[in-house]
Tab-separated table of C-alpha atoms and ligand atoms in Angstrom:
chain	number	residue	atom	x	y	z
A	273	MET	CA	0.000	0.000	0.000
A	274	ASN	CA	1.267	3.519	-0.784
A	275	ASN	CA	1.716	6.083	2.019
A	276	PHE	CA	-1.186	8.451	2.654
A	277	ILE	CA	-2.690	11.174	4.816
A	278	PHE	CA	-6.454	11.017	5.345
A	279	GLN	CA	-8.844	13.698	6.521
A	280	ASN	CA	-12.442	14.471	5.625
A	281	SER	CA	-13.931	17.529	7.247
A	282	THR	CA	-17.548	17.261	6.021
A	283	ARG	CA	-20.148	16.335	8.604
A	284	VAL	CA	-22.876	14.120	7.126
A	285	TYR	CA	-26.503	14.017	8.282
A	286	PHE	CA	-28.104	11.066	6.533
A	287	GLY	CA	-31.664	9.770	6.360
A	288	LYS	CA	-35.341	10.496	5.935
A	289	GLY	CA	-36.303	13.834	7.505
A	290	CYS	CA	-32.726	15.042	8.100
A	291	VAL	CA	-33.314	18.459	6.487
A	292	LYS	CA	-36.267	19.260	8.738
A	293	GLU	CA	-34.392	18.054	11.758
A	294	TYR	CA	-31.026	19.747	11.295
A	295	LEU	CA	-31.059	22.579	8.736
A	296	ALA	CA	-32.056	25.404	11.108
A	297	CYS	CA	-29.395	24.413	13.595
A	298	LEU	CA	-26.687	24.052	10.928
A	299	THR	CA	-27.276	27.537	9.528
A	300	LYS	CA	-27.061	29.253	12.924
A	301	GLY	CA	-24.607	32.127	12.848
A	302	ALA	CA	-25.259	33.053	9.201
A	303	ASN	CA	-27.976	35.619	8.577
A	304	THR	CA	-27.719	35.977	4.818
A	305	ILE	CA	-27.727	32.738	2.841
A	306	LEU	CA	-27.128	32.213	-0.865
A	307	LEU	CA	-29.565	29.485	-1.928
A	308	ALA	CA	-27.951	27.914	-5.004
A	309	TYR	CA	-29.896	25.466	-7.150
A	310	GLY	CA	-30.373	24.157	-10.665
A	311	GLY	CA	-33.034	24.379	-13.326
A	312	GLY	CA	-36.086	24.001	-11.123
A	313	SER	CA	-36.452	20.326	-10.137
A	314	ILE	CA	-36.432	21.371	-6.463
A	315	LYS	CA	-39.477	23.568	-7.079
A	316	ARG	CA	-41.379	20.732	-8.766
A	317	SER	CA	-40.466	18.199	-6.059
A	318	GLY	CA	-41.430	20.408	-3.099
A	319	VAL	CA	-37.890	20.452	-1.676
A	320	TYR	CA	-37.615	24.199	-2.345
A	321	ASP	CA	-40.759	25.008	-0.301
A	322	GLU	CA	-39.557	22.843	2.554
A	323	ILE	CA	-36.185	24.593	2.704
A	324	ILE	CA	-37.563	28.120	2.302
A	325	GLU	CA	-39.985	27.542	5.160
A	326	ILE	CA	-37.192	26.391	7.475
A	327	LEU	CA	-34.940	29.320	6.546
A	328	ARG	CA	-37.697	31.925	6.800
A	329	ASP	CA	-38.814	30.531	10.214
A	330	ALA	CA	-35.221	30.872	11.346
A	331	GLY	CA	-35.264	34.541	10.289
A	332	LYS	CA	-32.730	34.235	7.464
A	333	THR	CA	-32.380	36.558	4.512
A	334	VAL	CA	-32.381	34.268	1.495
A	335	VAL	CA	-30.580	35.379	-1.678
A	336	GLU	CA	-31.566	33.081	-4.514
A	337	PHE	CA	-29.092	31.891	-7.130
A	338	PRO	CA	-31.018	29.582	-9.498
A	339	GLY	CA	-30.196	28.196	-12.942
A	340	ILE	CA	-26.962	26.327	-12.285
A	341	MET	CA	-26.645	24.177	-15.376
A	342	SER	CA	-25.275	20.655	-15.777
A	343	ASN	CA	-21.545	21.007	-16.502
A	344	PRO	CA	-21.426	24.357	-14.656
A	345	THR	CA	-19.518	27.133	-16.371
A	346	TYR	CA	-16.903	29.532	-15.111
A	347	ALA	CA	-19.188	32.405	-16.151
A	348	LYS	CA	-21.868	31.052	-13.792
A	349	VAL	CA	-19.307	30.853	-10.979
A	350	GLN	CA	-18.375	34.505	-11.540
A	351	ALA	CA	-22.043	35.549	-11.526
A	352	GLY	CA	-22.600	33.707	-8.234
A	353	ALA	CA	-19.519	35.249	-6.629
A	354	LYS	CA	-20.583	38.741	-7.728
A	355	LEU	CA	-24.030	38.249	-6.215
A	356	ALA	CA	-22.620	36.811	-2.981
A	357	ARG	CA	-20.302	39.804	-2.556
A	358	ALA	CA	-22.955	42.377	-3.450
A	359	ARG	CA	-25.455	40.953	-0.968
A	360	GLY	CA	-23.030	40.265	1.882
A	361	VAL	CA	-23.706	36.533	1.859
A	362	GLU	CA	-22.394	34.657	4.910
A	363	MET	CA	-23.105	31.080	3.872
A	364	ILE	CA	-23.916	29.188	0.659
A	365	LEU	CA	-26.542	26.462	0.724
A	366	ALA	CA	-26.274	24.307	-2.417
A	367	VAL	CA	-29.329	22.189	-3.182
A	368	GLY	CA	-28.973	19.717	-6.041
A	369	GLY	CA	-26.490	17.344	-7.656
A	370	GLY	CA	-22.835	17.531	-8.595
A	371	SER	CA	-23.267	20.552	-10.840
A	372	VAL	CA	-24.870	22.717	-8.152
A	373	MET	CA	-22.423	21.537	-5.487
A	374	ASP	CA	-19.339	22.048	-7.684
A	375	CYS	CA	-20.420	25.490	-8.859
A	376	SER	CA	-21.106	26.482	-5.246
A	377	LYS	CA	-17.676	25.322	-4.105
A	378	ALA	CA	-16.045	27.502	-6.760
A	379	ILE	CA	-18.316	30.427	-5.806
A	380	SER	CA	-17.345	29.991	-2.153
A	381	LEU	CA	-13.721	30.592	-3.153
A	382	ALA	CA	-14.320	33.258	-5.819
A	383	ALA	CA	-16.432	35.323	-3.408
A	384	ARG	CA	-13.477	35.616	-1.043
A	385	TYR	CA	-10.598	35.799	-3.525
A	386	ASP	CA	-9.542	38.910	-5.388
A	387	GLY	CA	-7.662	37.272	-8.266
A	388	ASP	CA	-8.898	35.057	-11.074
A	389	ILE	CA	-9.808	31.663	-9.647
A	390	TRP	CA	-9.680	29.931	-13.059
A	391	ASP	CA	-6.112	31.035	-13.765
A	392	ASN	CA	-4.880	30.422	-10.251
A	393	PHE	CA	-6.774	27.322	-9.117
A	394	TRP	CA	-8.336	25.439	-12.043
A	395	ALA	CA	-5.902	26.025	-14.934
A	396	ARG	CA	-3.225	24.676	-12.575
A	397	PRO	CA	-3.239	23.535	-8.942
A	398	GLY	CA	-2.912	26.445	-6.493
A	399	VAL	CA	-2.652	27.045	-2.763
A	400	ILE	CA	-5.770	28.460	-1.109
A	401	ALA	CA	-4.658	31.086	1.408
A	402	VAL	CA	-8.083	32.691	1.987
A	403	GLU	CA	-11.010	31.321	3.973
A	404	PRO	CA	-13.762	30.394	1.459
A	405	LEU	CA	-17.381	31.203	2.320
A	406	PRO	CA	-18.888	28.434	4.457
A	407	LEU	CA	-20.804	25.956	2.305
A	408	GLY	CA	-23.507	23.458	3.207
A	409	VAL	CA	-25.121	21.062	0.713
A	410	ILE	CA	-28.440	19.274	0.406
A	411	VAL	CA	-28.077	16.388	-2.031
A	412	THR	CA	-30.979	15.632	-4.409
A	413	VAL	CA	-29.402	13.108	-6.782
A	414	ALA	CA	-26.862	10.356	-6.137
A	415	GLY	CA	-23.780	10.249	-8.334
A	416	THR	CA	-20.749	12.471	-8.077
A	417	GLY	CA	-20.039	12.211	-4.345
A	418	SER	CA	-19.230	15.927	-4.431
A	419	GLU	CA	-20.999	16.301	-1.062
A	420	CYS	CA	-18.024	14.871	0.791
A	421	ASN	CA	-14.960	16.148	-0.995
A	422	GLY	CA	-13.297	19.381	-2.064
A	423	GLY	CA	-13.547	18.563	-5.767
A	424	ALA	CA	-15.221	20.933	-8.180
A	425	VAL	CA	-15.414	20.331	-11.924
A	426	ILE	CA	-15.881	23.553	-13.871
A	427	THR	CA	-16.186	24.212	-17.620
A	428	ASN	CA	-14.408	27.188	-19.108
A	429	GLU	CA	-16.466	27.650	-22.245
A	430	GLU	CA	-14.105	30.179	-23.831
A	431	LYS	CA	-11.111	27.915	-23.465
A	432	ARG	CA	-13.077	24.699	-24.105
A	433	VAL	CA	-11.695	23.048	-21.007
A	434	LYS	CA	-13.657	21.149	-18.384
A	435	THR	CA	-11.478	20.319	-15.428
A	436	GLY	CA	-11.670	19.473	-11.753
A	437	ARG	CA	-9.482	20.324	-8.789
A	438	ASP	CA	-9.776	19.026	-5.263
A	439	TYR	CA	-9.016	21.465	-2.436
A	440	PRO	CA	-9.731	20.236	1.118
A	441	GLN	CA	-10.790	23.811	2.049
A	442	LEU	CA	-13.721	23.450	-0.367
A	443	ASN	CA	-15.209	20.438	1.405
A	444	PRO	CA	-18.749	21.385	2.445
A	445	ARG	CA	-19.086	22.029	6.181
A	446	PHE	CA	-22.152	19.793	6.232
A	447	ALA	CA	-24.051	17.522	3.874
A	448	LEU	CA	-27.731	16.728	4.371
A	449	MET	CA	-28.639	13.529	2.562
A	450	ASP	CA	-32.263	12.410	2.503
A	451	PRO	CA	-32.659	9.450	0.111
A	452	THR	CA	-36.359	10.269	-0.397
A	453	TYR	CA	-35.238	13.487	-2.163
A	454	THR	CA	-33.902	11.289	-4.971
A	455	TYR	CA	-37.264	9.587	-5.672
A	456	THR	CA	-38.144	12.193	-8.313
A	457	VAL	CA	-34.898	11.881	-10.299
A	458	PRO	CA	-35.793	10.755	-13.842
A	459	GLN	CA	-34.648	7.216	-14.603
A	460	SER	CA	-32.223	8.386	-17.299
A	461	GLN	CA	-30.440	10.597	-14.742
A	462	MET	CA	-30.618	7.953	-12.007
A	463	VAL	CA	-28.784	5.420	-14.174
A	464	SER	CA	-26.259	7.952	-15.413
A	465	GLY	CA	-25.528	8.994	-11.811
A	466	GLY	CA	-25.373	5.300	-10.886
A	467	PHE	CA	-22.846	4.633	-13.611
A	468	ASP	CA	-20.792	7.618	-12.445
A	469	ILE	CA	-20.580	5.963	-8.996
A	470	LEU	CA	-19.448	2.687	-10.562
A	471	SER	CA	-16.933	4.564	-12.691
A	472	HIS	CA	-15.398	6.337	-9.674
A	473	ILE	CA	-14.878	2.971	-8.038
A	474	MET	CA	-13.502	1.288	-11.171
A	475	GLU	CA	-11.154	4.201	-11.918
A	476	THR	CA	-9.670	3.629	-8.471
A	477	TYR	CA	-9.793	-0.197	-8.425
A	478	PHE	CA	-8.019	-0.563	-11.774
A	479	SER	CA	-4.742	0.969	-10.641
A	480	GLU	CA	-1.657	-0.017	-8.700
A	481	PRO	CA	-1.097	-1.531	-6.240
A	482	ASN	CA	-2.616	-4.885	-7.146
A	483	ARG	CA	-1.251	-6.589	-4.059
A	484	ASP	CA	-3.611	-7.287	-1.149
A	485	ASN	CA	-5.008	-3.980	0.127
A	486	VAL	CA	-8.126	-3.062	2.036
A	487	SER	CA	-9.244	-0.454	-0.521
A	488	ASP	CA	-9.648	-3.066	-3.282
A	489	ASP	CA	-11.729	-5.274	-0.951
A	490	ILE	CA	-14.023	-2.377	-0.007
A	491	MET	CA	-14.376	-1.459	-3.670
A	492	GLU	CA	-15.555	-4.918	-4.686
A	493	ALA	CA	-18.301	-4.703	-2.062
A	494	LEU	CA	-19.223	-1.203	-3.243
A	495	MET	CA	-19.385	-2.172	-6.922
A	496	LYS	CA	-21.682	-5.095	-6.106
A	497	SER	CA	-23.846	-2.777	-4.021
A	498	VAL	CA	-24.192	-0.268	-6.884
A	499	ILE	CA	-25.090	-2.983	-9.404
A	500	ARG	CA	-27.619	-4.671	-7.083
A	501	ASN	CA	-29.311	-1.481	-5.909
A	502	LEU	CA	-29.510	0.109	-9.345
A	503	ARG	CA	-31.418	-2.966	-10.507
A	504	VAL	CA	-33.849	-2.625	-7.580
A	505	ALA	CA	-34.296	1.138	-8.084
A	506	MET	CA	-34.994	0.595	-11.804
A	507	GLU	CA	-37.874	-1.683	-10.802
A	508	ASN	CA	-39.089	0.524	-7.971
A	509	PRO	CA	-37.794	4.110	-7.874
A	510	ARG	CA	-39.296	4.599	-4.392
A	511	ASP	CA	-37.466	1.708	-2.768
A	512	TYR	CA	-35.983	3.452	0.276
A	513	THR	CA	-33.345	0.790	0.900
A	514	ALA	CA	-32.059	0.896	-2.674
A	515	ARG	CA	-32.051	4.705	-2.800
A	516	SER	CA	-30.253	4.863	0.557
A	517	ASN	CA	-27.604	2.415	-0.550
A	518	LEU	CA	-27.026	4.243	-3.836
A	519	MET	CA	-26.763	7.579	-2.074
A	520	TRP	CA	-24.198	6.276	0.394
A	521	ASP	CA	-22.342	4.280	-2.293
A	522	ALA	CA	-21.884	7.590	-4.142
A	523	THR	CA	-20.406	9.246	-1.067
A	524	MET	CA	-18.209	6.262	-0.225
A	525	ALA	CA	-16.843	6.234	-3.776
A	526	GLU	CA	-15.671	9.842	-3.633
A	527	ASN	CA	-15.075	10.722	0.018
A	528	ARG	CA	-11.446	9.753	-0.645
A	529	LEU	CA	-11.536	6.698	1.641
A	530	ILE	CA	-11.150	4.086	-1.104
A	531	LYS	CA	-8.406	6.088	-2.786
A	532	MET	CA	-6.077	5.655	0.194
A	533	GLY	CA	-3.020	3.659	-0.758
A	534	LYS	CA	-4.138	3.537	-4.414
A	535	ARG	CA	-2.565	5.252	-7.408
A	536	CYS	CA	-5.930	5.920	-9.159
A	537	ASP	CA	-6.465	6.134	-12.904
A	538	PHE	CA	-9.274	8.523	-13.978
A	539	GLN	CA	-8.226	8.492	-17.637
A	540	CYS	CA	-11.871	7.871	-18.634
A	541	HIS	CA	-12.862	10.917	-16.569
A	542	ASN	CA	-10.227	13.027	-18.325
A	543	MET	CA	-11.621	11.909	-21.688
A	544	GLU	CA	-15.246	12.420	-20.682
A	545	HIS	CA	-14.562	15.885	-19.312
A	546	GLN	CA	-13.238	17.033	-22.684
A	547	LEU	CA	-16.180	15.415	-24.491
A	548	GLY	CA	-18.316	17.475	-22.097
A	549	ALA	CA	-16.335	20.661	-22.770
A	550	TYR	CA	-16.970	20.339	-26.515
A	551	THR	CA	-20.490	18.897	-26.568
A	552	ASN	CA	-22.021	19.492	-23.107
A	553	CYS	CA	-22.861	15.767	-22.928
A	554	ASN	CA	-24.125	14.140	-19.740
A	555	HIS	CA	-21.231	13.043	-17.483
A	556	GLY	CA	-22.402	9.511	-16.584
A	557	CYS	CA	-23.512	8.813	-20.161
A	558	GLY	CA	-20.112	9.807	-21.546
A	559	LEU	CA	-18.406	7.516	-19.053
A	560	ALA	CA	-20.683	4.619	-19.978
A	561	VAL	CA	-19.689	4.888	-23.630
A	562	LEU	CA	-15.962	5.055	-22.903
A	563	HIS	CA	-15.333	2.492	-20.180
A	564	PRO	CA	-15.668	-0.882	-21.948
A	565	VAL	CA	-13.644	0.295	-24.944
A	566	TYR	CA	-10.923	1.820	-22.761
A	567	TYR	CA	-10.720	-1.360	-20.686
A	568	ARG	CA	-10.358	-3.521	-23.790
A	569	HIS	CA	-7.328	-1.360	-24.583
A	570	ILE	CA	-5.614	-1.698	-21.200
A	571	TYR	CA	-6.704	-5.040	-19.693
A	572	ARG	CA	-3.512	-6.872	-20.631
A	573	ASP	CA	-1.486	-4.342	-18.612
A	574	GLY	CA	-3.519	-4.999	-15.461
A	575	LEU	CA	-4.531	-8.578	-16.160
A	576	PRO	CA	-4.672	-9.931	-12.562
A	577	LYS	CA	-7.047	-7.135	-11.532
A	578	PHE	CA	-9.316	-7.642	-14.535
A	579	VAL	CA	-9.474	-11.366	-13.702
A	580	ARG	CA	-10.385	-10.483	-10.100
A	581	PHE	CA	-13.065	-8.082	-11.350
A	582	ALA	CA	-14.665	-10.822	-13.481
A	583	GLU	CA	-14.670	-13.362	-10.675
A	584	ASN	CA	-15.407	-11.222	-7.598
A	585	VAL	CA	-17.699	-8.516	-8.995
A	586	TRP	CA	-19.571	-10.356	-11.770
A	587	GLY	CA	-19.328	-13.866	-10.317
A	588	ILE	CA	-17.988	-15.381	-13.553
A	589	ALA	CA	-16.616	-18.912	-13.066
A	590	ARG	CA	-13.255	-19.759	-14.592
A	591	LYS	CA	-14.376	-23.115	-16.024
A	592	GLY	CA	-11.141	-23.656	-17.910
A	593	LYS	CA	-10.930	-20.086	-19.237
A	594	SER	CA	-7.525	-18.492	-19.649
A	595	ASP	CA	-6.799	-15.326	-17.661
A	596	GLU	CA	-7.271	-13.308	-20.811
A	597	ALA	CA	-10.661	-14.875	-21.623
A	598	LEU	CA	-11.828	-14.370	-18.042
A	599	ALA	CA	-10.734	-10.718	-18.036
A	600	LEU	CA	-12.593	-10.108	-21.301
A	601	ALA	CA	-15.705	-11.844	-19.927
A	602	GLY	CA	-15.680	-9.353	-17.027
A	603	ILE	CA	-15.497	-6.410	-19.424
A	604	ASP	CA	-18.308	-7.965	-21.505
A	605	ALA	CA	-20.420	-8.237	-18.326
A	606	LEU	CA	-19.834	-4.535	-17.673
A	607	ALA	CA	-20.871	-3.691	-21.253
A	608	ALA	CA	-24.006	-5.838	-20.891
A	609	PHE	CA	-24.904	-4.010	-17.657
A	610	ILE	CA	-24.561	-0.667	-19.435
A	611	ARG	CA	-27.031	-1.891	-22.080
A	612	GLU	CA	-29.341	-3.248	-19.354
A	613	LEU	CA	-29.447	0.240	-17.788
A	614	GLY	CA	-30.359	1.727	-21.163
A	615	LEU	CA	-27.286	3.993	-21.182
A	616	PRO	CA	-25.858	5.141	-24.506
A	617	THR	CA	-23.134	2.990	-26.032
A	618	THR	CA	-21.798	5.236	-28.798
A	619	LEU	CA	-20.390	8.753	-29.017
A	620	ARG	CA	-22.721	9.375	-31.940
A	621	ALA	CA	-25.689	8.747	-29.617
A	622	LEU	CA	-24.205	11.344	-27.235
A	623	GLY	CA	-24.315	13.973	-29.957
A	624	VAL	CA	-20.585	14.080	-30.676
A	625	ARG	CA	-19.677	14.828	-34.318
A	626	GLN	CA	-17.048	12.642	-35.964
A	627	GLU	CA	-15.048	15.626	-37.241
A	628	GLN	CA	-14.617	16.815	-33.622
A	629	LEU	CA	-12.916	13.624	-32.413
A	630	ASN	CA	-9.352	14.558	-33.315
A	631	GLU	CA	-9.457	17.965	-31.631
A	632	ILE	CA	-11.161	16.576	-28.517
A	633	ALA	CA	-8.657	13.699	-28.267
A	634	ARG	CA	-5.721	16.145	-28.459
A	635	SER	CA	-7.199	18.241	-25.656
A	636	CYS	CA	-7.476	15.356	-23.141
A	637	ALA	CA	-5.192	15.242	-20.116
A	638	ILE	CA	-3.103	12.069	-19.809
A	639	SER	CA	-3.432	10.208	-16.528
A	640	PRO	CA	-0.182	9.060	-14.920
A	641	GLY	CA	-2.072	6.413	-12.905
A	642	SER	CA	-3.344	4.234	-15.741
A	643	TYR	CA	-2.102	0.633	-16.042
A	644	ARG	CA	-0.709	1.905	-19.341
A	645	GLN	CA	-0.298	5.574	-20.071
A	646	MET	CA	-2.348	6.679	-23.037
A	647	THR	CA	-1.077	8.750	-25.929
A	648	HIS	CA	-3.299	11.218	-27.756
A	649	GLU	CA	-3.187	8.877	-30.756
A	650	GLU	CA	-4.571	6.001	-28.679
A	651	ILE	CA	-7.266	8.242	-27.189
A	652	LEU	CA	-8.317	9.105	-30.735
A	653	GLU	CA	-8.433	5.370	-31.563
A	654	ILE	CA	-10.673	4.818	-28.514
A	655	PHE	CA	-12.961	7.664	-29.578
A	656	GLN	CA	-13.175	6.243	-33.093
A	657	GLU	CA	-14.016	2.770	-31.752
A	658	CYS	CA	-16.676	4.366	-29.529
A	659	TYR	CA	-18.151	6.394	-32.332
A	660	GLN	CA	-20.760	3.916	-33.596
B	913	NZQ	O1	-31.175	21.327	-12.665
B	913	NZQ	P1	-32.337	20.655	-12.028
B	913	NZQ	O2	-33.636	21.164	-12.505
B	913	NZQ	O3	-32.230	20.603	-10.529
B	913	NZQ	O4	-32.313	19.118	-12.557
B	913	NZQ	C1	-31.213	18.262	-12.346
B	913	NZQ	C2	-30.360	18.099	-13.609
B	913	NZQ	O5	-31.152	18.225	-14.770
B	913	NZQ	C3	-31.715	16.858	-12.125
B	913	NZQ	N1	-32.071	16.571	-10.731
B	913	NZQ	C4	-31.272	16.652	-9.638
B	913	NZQ	N2	-31.961	16.248	-8.543
B	913	NZQ	C5	-33.210	15.944	-8.952
B	913	NZQ	C6	-33.299	16.150	-10.343
B	913	NZQ	N3	-34.439	15.943	-11.042
B	913	NZQ	C7	-35.525	15.522	-10.359
B	913	NZQ	N4	-35.501	15.259	-9.018
B	913	NZQ	C8	-34.380	15.470	-8.289
B	913	NZQ	N5	-34.351	15.179	-6.973
B	913	NZQ	O6	-30.609	16.031	-12.480
B	913	NZQ	C9	-29.930	16.638	-13.577
B	913	NZQ	C10	-28.457	16.454	-13.437
B	913	NZQ	O7	-27.947	17.164	-12.332
B	913	NZQ	P2	-26.360	17.361	-12.213
B	913	NZQ	O8	-26.091	18.026	-10.918
B	913	NZQ	O9	-25.833	18.010	-13.453
B	913	NZQ	O10	-25.833	15.849	-12.224
B	913	NZQ	P3	-24.655	15.169	-11.484
B	913	NZQ	O11	-24.917	15.033	-10.036
B	913	NZQ	O12	-24.368	13.945	-12.265
B	913	NZQ	O13	-23.405	16.209	-11.636
B	913	NZQ	C11	-22.665	16.273	-12.817
B	913	NZQ	C12	-21.506	17.246	-12.691
B	913	NZQ	O14	-20.603	16.888	-11.625
B	913	NZQ	C13	-19.266	16.712	-12.159
B	913	NZQ	C14	-19.560	16.294	-13.581
B	913	NZQ	O15	-18.441	16.409	-14.418
B	913	NZQ	C15	-20.677	17.242	-13.965
B	913	NZQ	O16	-20.178	18.519	-14.252
B	913	NZQ	N6	-18.493	15.801	-11.315
B	913	NZQ	C16	-18.138	16.206	-10.079
B	913	NZQ	C17	-17.323	15.449	-9.253
B	913	NZQ	C18	-16.911	15.917	-7.891
B	913	NZQ	N7	-17.116	17.148	-7.536
B	913	NZQ	O17	-16.338	15.166	-7.114
B	913	NZQ	C19	-16.814	14.150	-9.668
B	913	NZQ	C20	-17.473	13.589	-10.873
B	913	NZQ	O18	-16.613	12.690	-11.504
B	913	NZQ	C21	-17.940	14.593	-11.877
B	913	NZQ	O19	-16.915	14.943	-12.801
B	914	ZN	ZN1	-17.568	11.121	-12.321
């Protein structure tokens, strides 16, 4: 196992009714609150009314910041920071999924920082020497795990770059997670978020070290949990047990715990982020298209782990199969699961144009943690194989 330091500063309040029970208490000390949310699902689901009532009863001044889009832009971050400064906001309350949480993390820094946060923190890693605005989150869709880390993925539309950075100072102070809030998530988004969870685990699992380590064991249990509970939630979207497990699987996948001692890959994330920067495609859908093809490119370089994946995650019996055949059977099982979920399987279906592939491939960051480091030429090959 590699050396590591572990800390996670976010306090989680999990379960049915947690917002009603804890929100007033958690916002004590802040009079003016920036309520950040997305395109309106919280108004349709009733979550907005519930939160407004709690905040108004507690005597808060609520400054609304709606309209945070999927794949949040740097321009939106700047607009949020400007509003927070102008209105003397003391705390940000982000209500939504990864996009709302990530945008709010960047706003929490931009509102307190005089320079350009893109140039100094996202274009390259920086050192945060200011105290960002306090941030609390209320999660409404399971997927990114952004509720329990300092990661924020932002799209700079002008530069056509979508990139994430993880600063511990941007961890939310608290995360309220009521699984019943996810009941209204459309199935297409539920499965894309579900695949994002699986991807976060696989991107960590398929990396050195391969020798016995507790993170790999936890990850096998988590992957099986995601697969099992997604199947249940597809059948019954209001299954509390399945929704709870998925919500916590998402947090467990990205609260940094499973990454301890692991090198981590995230090459598929690097590729998907640039597909997103050019086409605004859905994050989980992009990952679903890329993963099986990418794994067929690298499985020989991490063969023992791909064999383990086939046997321990998908329960495939060896029955005389060679290591290579077993590894490929595991990847085939993953591809079949993607089809079972109804996720897209081609870049064409995502709305990517063939003539864009070369430019997008050249813009992708290369992960040092992959079993085999990609070249831009190989990324282009992967994109072409994914095209149709
Ligand atoms: O915008 P509204 O109207 O709220 O609708 C949203 C949005 O259309 C809808 N939704 C959310 N909760 C709902 C609901 N609809 C009905 N009922 C509810 N309860 O879901 C749609 C997608 O929301 P979004 O936040 O965009 O999805 P997700 O959570 O998948 O976040 C995606 C973003 O997070 C980044 C992605 O790249 C992408 O930009 N990521 C962030 C990470 C992190 N911070 O650690 C890691 C990830 O790998 C990822 O890159
Ligand atoms: Zn992801």
